[in-house]
Amino acid sequence: MAIKLSNKGFTLLEVLVATAIFAFFIAAFSSRHSANVLSSNTIREDLILKELCLKALNETMLDPPKFSTSITLAPEAAKVFDDFPDYEYVIEWKEFDVKPVISMLLGAEEKESAEENATKQALQRLEKPIVENLKKQLWQLKITVTNKNTGYFQDLTTWVYDEKAQVKLKI
């Protein structure tokens, strides 16, 4: 009785090609997966920083300081969140410094009528008291939250209205 040998199966070359193709797909999958993990960690960090900015803003708005030029001299010392010890925040205050430009409001024309000139002069007289009152009433609040471990940070800026400021229009 003769035994018949079968030549069925894979050759070494076929096994090597299949292994190379499999390794290529595994490498592509793992690199894409690690990019997704890195991206999700970055998004998570951004969300935490944003939420902590809002938390610090709300706490500051609930108990605002006495508004005076002294609060604009230097940022407050860095504070740490109780729930998130790896994050710190800094609060900065600035006075309102935007001045309306009357020529931009009216537009610059070569020849103005007497009526346009009178309107322009009236607005220029109003500019100084309006700017002074806005300077007393509006303050810019900037909160910067930083992750002490990674150095990532988020800024949040808003305008705060001083309810105790007195409006005085003297023309």
JSON list of C-alpha atoms in Angstrom, two decimals:
[
{"chain": "A", "resi": 1, "resn": "MET", "atom": "CA", "xyz": [0.00, 0.00, 0.00]},
{"chain": "A", "resi": 2, "resn": "ALA", "atom": "CA", "xyz": [1.38, 3.24, -1.11]},
{"chain": "A", "resi": 3, "resn": "ILE", "atom": "CA", "xyz": [0.94, 6.38, 0.94]},
{"chain": "A", "resi": 4, "resn": "LYS", "atom": "CA", "xyz": [0.06, 9.42, -1.07]},
{"chain": "A", "resi": 5, "resn": "LEU", "atom": "CA", "xyz": [1.54, 12.67, 0.16]},
{"chain": "A", "resi": 6, "resn": "SER", "atom": "CA", "xyz": [-0.55, 15.74, -0.33]},
{"chain": "A", "resi": 7, "resn": "ASN", "atom": "CA", "xyz": [0.99, 19.04, -1.32]},
{"chain": "A", "resi": 8, "resn": "LYS", "atom": "CA", "xyz": [-1.89, 20.98, 0.12]},
{"chain": "A", "resi": 9, "resn": "GLY", "atom": "CA", "xyz": [-1.06, 23.82, 2.51]},
{"chain": "A", "resi": 10, "resn": "PHE", "atom": "CA", "xyz": [0.77, 27.11, 2.53]},
{"chain": "A", "resi": 11, "resn": "THR", "atom": "CA", "xyz": [4.30, 27.66, 1.39]},
{"chain": "A", "resi": 12, "resn": "LEU", "atom": "CA", "xyz": [6.68, 29.65, 3.51]},
{"chain": "A", "resi": 13, "resn": "LEU", "atom": "CA", "xyz": [6.41, 32.61, 1.12]},
{"chain": "A", "resi": 14, "resn": "GLU", "atom": "CA", "xyz": [2.63, 32.69, 1.38]},
{"chain": "A", "resi": 15, "resn": "VAL", "atom": "CA", "xyz": [2.80, 32.60, 5.16]},
{"chain": "A", "resi": 16, "resn": "LEU", "atom": "CA", "xyz": [5.30, 35.50, 5.18]},
{"chain": "A", "resi": 17, "resn": "VAL", "atom": "CA", "xyz": [3.12, 37.62, 2.84]},
{"chain": "A", "resi": 18, "resn": "ALA", "atom": "CA", "xyz": [0.02, 36.96, 4.95]},
{"chain": "A", "resi": 19, "resn": "THR", "atom": "CA", "xyz": [1.93, 37.84, 8.13]},
{"chain": "A", "resi": 20, "resn": "ALA", "atom": "CA", "xyz": [3.22, 41.08, 6.59]},
{"chain": "A", "resi": 21, "resn": "ILE", "atom": "CA", "xyz": [-0.28, 42.13, 5.51]},
{"chain": "A", "resi": 22, "resn": "PHE", "atom": "CA", "xyz": [-1.66, 41.30, 8.96]},
{"chain": "A", "resi": 23, "resn": "ALA", "atom": "CA", "xyz": [1.18, 43.26, 10.67]},
{"chain": "A", "resi": 24, "resn": "PHE", "atom": "CA", "xyz": [0.51, 46.28, 8.43]},
{"chain": "A", "resi": 25, "resn": "PHE", "atom": "CA", "xyz": [-3.18, 46.36, 9.39]},
{"chain": "A", "resi": 26, "resn": "ILE", "atom": "CA", "xyz": [-2.41, 45.88, 13.09]},
{"chain": "A", "resi": 27, "resn": "ALA", "atom": "CA", "xyz": [0.12, 48.76, 12.99]},
{"chain": "A", "resi": 28, "resn": "ALA", "atom": "CA", "xyz": [-2.36, 51.04, 11.20]},
{"chain": "A", "resi": 29, "resn": "PHE", "atom": "CA", "xyz": [-5.14, 50.16, 13.63]},
{"chain": "A", "resi": 30, "resn": "SER", "atom": "CA", "xyz": [-3.00, 50.67, 16.74]},
{"chain": "A", "resi": 31, "resn": "SER", "atom": "CA", "xyz": [-1.61, 54.02, 15.55]},
{"chain": "A", "resi": 32, "resn": "ARG", "atom": "CA", "xyz": [-5.11, 55.27, 14.74]},
{"chain": "A", "resi": 33, "resn": "HIS", "atom": "CA", "xyz": [-6.38, 54.01, 18.07]},
{"chain": "A", "resi": 34, "resn": "SER", "atom": "CA", "xyz": [-3.59, 55.79, 19.97]},
{"chain": "A", "resi": 35, "resn": "ALA", "atom": "CA", "xyz": [-4.35, 59.02, 18.05]},
{"chain": "A", "resi": 36, "resn": "ASN", "atom": "CA", "xyz": [-8.00, 58.70, 19.14]},
{"chain": "A", "resi": 37, "resn": "VAL", "atom": "CA", "xyz": [-6.98, 58.17, 22.75]},
{"chain": "A", "resi": 38, "resn": "LEU", "atom": "CA", "xyz": [-4.66, 61.20, 22.61]},
{"chain": "A", "resi": 39, "resn": "SER", "atom": "CA", "xyz": [-7.39, 63.29, 21.01]},
{"chain": "A", "resi": 40, "resn": "SER", "atom": "CA", "xyz": [-9.96, 62.24, 23.60]},
{"chain": "A", "resi": 41, "resn": "ASN", "atom": "CA", "xyz": [-7.53, 63.10, 26.43]},
{"chain": "A", "resi": 42, "resn": "THR", "atom": "CA", "xyz": [-6.99, 66.55, 24.91]},
{"chain": "A", "resi": 43, "resn": "ILE", "atom": "CA", "xyz": [-10.73, 67.10, 24.57]},
{"chain": "A", "resi": 44, "resn": "ARG", "atom": "CA", "xyz": [-11.22, 65.92, 28.16]},
{"chain": "A", "resi": 45, "resn": "GLU", "atom": "CA", "xyz": [-8.56, 68.39, 29.35]},
{"chain": "A", "resi": 46, "resn": "ASP", "atom": "CA", "xyz": [-10.20, 71.23, 27.38]},
{"chain": "A", "resi": 47, "resn": "LEU", "atom": "CA", "xyz": [-13.59, 70.45, 28.91]},
{"chain": "A", "resi": 48, "resn": "ILE", "atom": "CA", "xyz": [-12.18, 70.36, 32.44]},
{"chain": "A", "resi": 49, "resn": "LEU", "atom": "CA", "xyz": [-10.37, 73.68, 31.92]},
{"chain": "A", "resi": 50, "resn": "LYS", "atom": "CA", "xyz": [-13.51, 75.31, 30.51]},
{"chain": "A", "resi": 51, "resn": "GLU", "atom": "CA", "xyz": [-15.70, 74.06, 33.36]},
{"chain": "A", "resi": 52, "resn": "LEU", "atom": "CA", "xyz": [-13.17, 75.25, 35.95]},
{"chain": "A", "resi": 53, "resn": "CYS", "atom": "CA", "xyz": [-13.04, 78.68, 34.26]},
{"chain": "A", "resi": 54, "resn": "LEU", "atom": "CA", "xyz": [-16.82, 78.93, 34.52]},
{"chain": "A", "resi": 55, "resn": "LYS", "atom": "CA", "xyz": [-16.71, 77.80, 38.16]},
{"chain": "A", "resi": 56, "resn": "ALA", "atom": "CA", "xyz": [-14.13, 80.46, 39.05]},
{"chain": "A", "resi": 57, "resn": "LEU", "atom": "CA", "xyz": [-16.09, 83.09, 37.11]},
{"chain": "A", "resi": 58, "resn": "ASN", "atom": "CA", "xyz": [-19.33, 82.27, 38.94]},
{"chain": "A", "resi": 59, "resn": "GLU", "atom": "CA", "xyz": [-17.61, 82.35, 42.34]},
{"chain": "A", "resi": 60, "resn": "THR", "atom": "CA", "xyz": [-16.06, 85.72, 41.50]},
{"chain": "A", "resi": 61, "resn": "MET", "atom": "CA", "xyz": [-19.36, 87.14, 40.25]},
{"chain": "A", "resi": 62, "resn": "LEU", "atom": "CA", "xyz": [-21.14, 86.06, 43.45]},
{"chain": "A", "resi": 63, "resn": "ASP", "atom": "CA", "xyz": [-18.67, 87.96, 45.59]},
{"chain": "A", "resi": 64, "resn": "PRO", "atom": "CA", "xyz": [-17.05, 90.69, 43.46]},
{"chain": "A", "resi": 65, "resn": "PRO", "atom": "CA", "xyz": [-14.36, 92.92, 44.95]},
{"chain": "A", "resi": 66, "resn": "LYS", "atom": "CA", "xyz": [-14.78, 96.63, 45.63]},
{"chain": "A", "resi": 67, "resn": "PHE", "atom": "CA", "xyz": [-14.22, 98.19, 42.22]},
{"chain": "A", "resi": 68, "resn": "SER", "atom": "CA", "xyz": [-11.32, 100.64, 42.22]},
{"chain": "A", "resi": 69, "resn": "THR", "atom": "CA", "xyz": [-8.13, 101.12, 40.26]},
{"chain": "A", "resi": 70, "resn": "SER", "atom": "CA", "xyz": [-6.23, 99.19, 42.94]},
{"chain": "A", "resi": 71, "resn": "ILE", "atom": "CA", "xyz": [-7.67, 95.87, 41.74]},
{"chain": "A", "resi": 72, "resn": "THR", "atom": "CA", "xyz": [-6.09, 96.44, 38.31]},
{"chain": "A", "resi": 73, "resn": "LEU", "atom": "CA", "xyz": [-2.51, 96.82, 39.57]},
{"chain": "A", "resi": 74, "resn": "ALA", "atom": "CA", "xyz": [-1.60, 93.13, 39.56]},
{"chain": "A", "resi": 75, "resn": "PRO", "atom": "CA", "xyz": [-3.34, 89.78, 39.12]},
{"chain": "A", "resi": 76, "resn": "GLU", "atom": "CA", "xyz": [-4.45, 88.06, 42.30]},
{"chain": "A", "resi": 77, "resn": "ALA", "atom": "CA", "xyz": [-2.24, 85.29, 43.62]},
{"chain": "A", "resi": 78, "resn": "ALA", "atom": "CA", "xyz": [-2.91, 81.89, 42.07]},
{"chain": "A", "resi": 79, "resn": "LYS", "atom": "CA", "xyz": [-5.66, 79.92, 43.81]},
{"chain": "A", "resi": 80, "resn": "VAL", "atom": "CA", "xyz": [-6.22, 76.17, 43.79]},
{"chain": "A", "resi": 81, "resn": "PHE", "atom": "CA", "xyz": [-9.57, 74.42, 43.35]},
{"chain": "A", "resi": 82, "resn": "ASP", "atom": "CA", "xyz": [-10.59, 72.23, 46.30]},
{"chain": "A", "resi": 83, "resn": "ASP", "atom": "CA", "xyz": [-11.91, 69.44, 44.06]},
{"chain": "A", "resi": 84, "resn": "PHE", "atom": "CA", "xyz": [-9.10, 69.69, 41.48]},
{"chain": "A", "resi": 85, "resn": "PRO", "atom": "CA", "xyz": [-5.75, 70.22, 43.26]},
{"chain": "A", "resi": 86, "resn": "ASP", "atom": "CA", "xyz": [-3.79, 69.92, 39.99]},
{"chain": "A", "resi": 87, "resn": "TYR", "atom": "CA", "xyz": [-5.45, 73.07, 38.61]},
{"chain": "A", "resi": 88, "resn": "GLU", "atom": "CA", "xyz": [-4.90, 76.65, 39.65]},
{"chain": "A", "resi": 89, "resn": "TYR", "atom": "CA", "xyz": [-6.50, 79.91, 38.55]},
{"chain": "A", "resi": 90, "resn": "VAL", "atom": "CA", "xyz": [-5.57, 83.57, 38.41]},
{"chain": "A", "resi": 91, "resn": "ILE", "atom": "CA", "xyz": [-8.01, 86.49, 38.38]},
{"chain": "A", "resi": 92, "resn": "GLU", "atom": "CA", "xyz": [-7.17, 89.76, 36.60]},
{"chain": "A", "resi": 93, "resn": "TRP", "atom": "CA", "xyz": [-9.24, 92.94, 36.54]},
{"chain": "A", "resi": 94, "resn": "LYS", "atom": "CA", "xyz": [-8.96, 95.77, 34.01]},
{"chain": "A", "resi": 95, "resn": "GLU", "atom": "CA", "xyz": [-10.73, 99.07, 33.64]},
{"chain": "A", "resi": 96, "resn": "PHE", "atom": "CA", "xyz": [-12.92, 99.77, 30.65]},
{"chain": "A", "resi": 97, "resn": "ASP", "atom": "CA", "xyz": [-10.61, 101.37, 28.06]},
{"chain": "A", "resi": 98, "resn": "VAL", "atom": "CA", "xyz": [-12.61, 101.47, 24.84]},
{"chain": "A", "resi": 99, "resn": "LYS", "atom": "CA", "xyz": [-13.29, 105.02, 23.68]},
{"chain": "A", "resi": 100, "resn": "PRO", "atom": "CA", "xyz": [-15.95, 105.68, 21.07]},
{"chain": "A", "resi": 101, "resn": "VAL", "atom": "CA", "xyz": [-14.56, 107.36, 18.01]},
{"chain": "A", "resi": 102, "resn": "ILE", "atom": "CA", "xyz": [-17.03, 109.96, 16.81]},
{"chain": "A", "resi": 103, "resn": "SER", "atom": "CA", "xyz": [-15.54, 110.26, 13.35]},
{"chain": "A", "resi": 104, "resn": "MET", "atom": "CA", "xyz": [-16.08, 106.52, 12.84]},
{"chain": "A", "resi": 105, "resn": "LEU", "atom": "CA", "xyz": [-19.71, 106.79, 13.97]},
{"chain": "A", "resi": 106, "resn": "LEU", "atom": "CA", "xyz": [-20.49, 109.65, 11.60]},
{"chain": "A", "resi": 107, "resn": "GLY", "atom": "CA", "xyz": [-18.17, 108.73, 8.77]},
{"chain": "A", "resi": 108, "resn": "ALA", "atom": "CA", "xyz": [-15.60, 111.07, 7.28]},
{"chain": "A", "resi": 109, "resn": "GLU", "atom": "CA", "xyz": [-16.86, 113.20, 4.45]},
{"chain": "A", "resi": 110, "resn": "GLU", "atom": "CA", "xyz": [-14.99, 115.96, 2.67]},
{"chain": "A", "resi": 111, "resn": "LYS", "atom": "CA", "xyz": [-17.79, 118.53, 2.90]},
{"chain": "A", "resi": 112, "resn": "GLU", "atom": "CA", "xyz": [-20.14, 118.45, 5.86]},
{"chain": "A", "resi": 113, "resn": "SER", "atom": "CA", "xyz": [-23.37, 120.33, 6.05]},
{"chain": "A", "resi": 114, "resn": "ALA", "atom": "CA", "xyz": [-23.95, 122.66, 8.98]},
{"chain": "A", "resi": 115, "resn": "GLU", "atom": "CA", "xyz": [-26.39, 120.13, 10.47]},
{"chain": "A", "resi": 116, "resn": "GLU", "atom": "CA", "xyz": [-23.88, 117.27, 10.25]},
{"chain": "A", "resi": 117, "resn": "ASN", "atom": "CA", "xyz": [-21.19, 119.48, 11.79]},
{"chain": "A", "resi": 118, "resn": "ALA", "atom": "CA", "xyz": [-23.48, 120.43, 14.70]},
{"chain": "A", "resi": 119, "resn": "THR", "atom": "CA", "xyz": [-24.34, 116.76, 15.30]},
{"chain": "A", "resi": 120, "resn": "LYS", "atom": "CA", "xyz": [-20.67, 115.85, 15.25]},
{"chain": "A", "resi": 121, "resn": "GLN", "atom": "CA", "xyz": [-19.81, 118.54, 17.79]},
{"chain": "A", "resi": 122, "resn": "ALA", "atom": "CA", "xyz": [-22.65, 117.45, 20.08]},
{"chain": "A", "resi": 123, "resn": "LEU", "atom": "CA", "xyz": [-21.43, 113.86, 20.00]},
{"chain": "A", "resi": 124, "resn": "GLN", "atom": "CA", "xyz": [-17.88, 114.98, 20.73]},
{"chain": "A", "resi": 125, "resn": "ARG", "atom": "CA", "xyz": [-19.13, 116.84, 23.83]},
{"chain": "A", "resi": 126, "resn": "LEU", "atom": "CA", "xyz": [-20.93, 113.69, 24.97]},
{"chain": "A", "resi": 127, "resn": "GLU", "atom": "CA", "xyz": [-17.93, 111.44, 24.39]},
{"chain": "A", "resi": 128, "resn": "LYS", "atom": "CA", "xyz": [-15.99, 112.40, 27.53]},
{"chain": "A", "resi": 129, "resn": "PRO", "atom": "CA", "xyz": [-18.83, 111.95, 30.07]},
{"chain": "A", "resi": 130, "resn": "ILE", "atom": "CA", "xyz": [-19.93, 108.70, 28.45]},
{"chain": "A", "resi": 131, "resn": "VAL", "atom": "CA", "xyz": [-16.41, 107.27, 28.55]},
{"chain": "A", "resi": 132, "resn": "GLU", "atom": "CA", "xyz": [-15.95, 108.37, 32.19]},
{"chain": "A", "resi": 133, "resn": "ASN", "atom": "CA", "xyz": [-19.23, 106.77, 33.26]},
{"chain": "A", "resi": 134, "resn": "LEU", "atom": "CA", "xyz": [-18.49, 103.55, 31.40]},
{"chain": "A", "resi": 135, "resn": "LYS", "atom": "CA", "xyz": [-15.05, 103.49, 33.01]},
{"chain": "A", "resi": 136, "resn": "LYS", "atom": "CA", "xyz": [-16.72, 103.51, 36.44]},
{"chain": "A", "resi": 137, "resn": "GLN", "atom": "CA", "xyz": [-19.43, 100.99, 35.59]},
{"chain": "A", "resi": 138, "resn": "LEU", "atom": "CA", "xyz": [-17.75, 98.37, 33.38]},
{"chain": "A", "resi": 139, "resn": "TRP", "atom": "CA", "xyz": [-14.80, 96.23, 34.37]},
{"chain": "A", "resi": 140, "resn": "GLN", "atom": "CA", "xyz": [-13.10, 93.47, 32.46]},
{"chain": "A", "resi": 141, "resn": "LEU", "atom": "CA", "xyz": [-12.61, 90.21, 34.30]},
{"chain": "A", "resi": 142, "resn": "LYS", "atom": "CA", "xyz": [-10.12, 87.65, 33.00]},
{"chain": "A", "resi": 143, "resn": "ILE", "atom": "CA", "xyz": [-9.74, 84.22, 34.57]},
{"chain": "A", "resi": 144, "resn": "THR", "atom": "CA", "xyz": [-6.90, 81.91, 33.56]},
{"chain": "A", "resi": 145, "resn": "VAL", "atom": "CA", "xyz": [-7.03, 78.27, 34.68]},
{"chain": "A", "resi": 146, "resn": "THR", "atom": "CA", "xyz": [-3.84, 76.23, 34.33]},
{"chain": "A", "resi": 147, "resn": "ASN", "atom": "CA", "xyz": [-3.11, 72.54, 34.78]},
{"chain": "A", "resi": 148, "resn": "LYS", "atom": "CA", "xyz": [0.02, 72.54, 36.96]},
{"chain": "A", "resi": 149, "resn": "ASN", "atom": "CA", "xyz": [1.17, 69.16, 35.58]},
{"chain": "A", "resi": 150, "resn": "THR", "atom": "CA", "xyz": [0.76, 69.68, 31.83]},
{"chain": "A", "resi": 151, "resn": "GLY", "atom": "CA", "xyz": [0.88, 73.46, 31.50]},
{"chain": "A", "resi": 152, "resn": "TYR", "atom": "CA", "xyz": [-2.35, 73.52, 29.49]},
{"chain": "A", "resi": 153, "resn": "PHE", "atom": "CA", "xyz": [-4.42, 76.61, 30.22]},
{"chain": "A", "resi": 154, "resn": "GLN", "atom": "CA", "xyz": [-7.74, 78.22, 29.35]},
{"chain": "A", "resi": 155, "resn": "ASP", "atom": "CA", "xyz": [-8.68, 81.92, 29.49]},
{"chain": "A", "resi": 156, "resn": "LEU", "atom": "CA", "xyz": [-12.15, 83.30, 30.01]},
{"chain": "A", "resi": 157, "resn": "THR", "atom": "CA", "xyz": [-12.88, 87.02, 29.73]},
{"chain": "A", "resi": 158, "resn": "THR", "atom": "CA", "xyz": [-16.11, 88.86, 30.43]},
{"chain": "A", "resi": 159, "resn": "TRP", "atom": "CA", "xyz": [-17.45, 92.27, 31.32]},
{"chain": "A", "resi": 160, "resn": "VAL", "atom": "CA", "xyz": [-18.71, 92.93, 34.85]},
{"chain": "A", "resi": 161, "resn": "TYR", "atom": "CA", "xyz": [-21.14, 95.71, 35.69]},
{"chain": "A", "resi": 162, "resn": "ASP", "atom": "CA", "xyz": [-20.57, 97.64, 38.94]},
{"chain": "A", "resi": 163, "resn": "GLU", "atom": "CA", "xyz": [-24.07, 98.10, 40.33]},
{"chain": "A", "resi": 164, "resn": "LYS", "atom": "CA", "xyz": [-22.84, 100.57, 42.95]},
{"chain": "A", "resi": 165, "resn": "ALA", "atom": "CA", "xyz": [-21.34, 103.01, 40.45]},
{"chain": "A", "resi": 166, "resn": "GLN", "atom": "CA", "xyz": [-23.06, 106.37, 40.19]},
{"chain": "A", "resi": 167, "resn": "VAL", "atom": "CA", "xyz": [-23.85, 107.70, 36.71]},
{"chain": "A", "resi": 168, "resn": "LYS", "atom": "CA", "xyz": [-23.19, 111.39, 36.33]},
{"chain": "A", "resi": 169, "resn": "LEU", "atom": "CA", "xyz": [-23.92, 113.18, 33.08]},
{"chain": "A", "resi": 170, "resn": "LYS", "atom": "CA", "xyz": [-22.48, 116.63, 33.12]},
{"chain": "A", "resi": 171, "resn": "ILE", "atom": "CA", "xyz": [-22.29, 118.28, 29.72]}
]
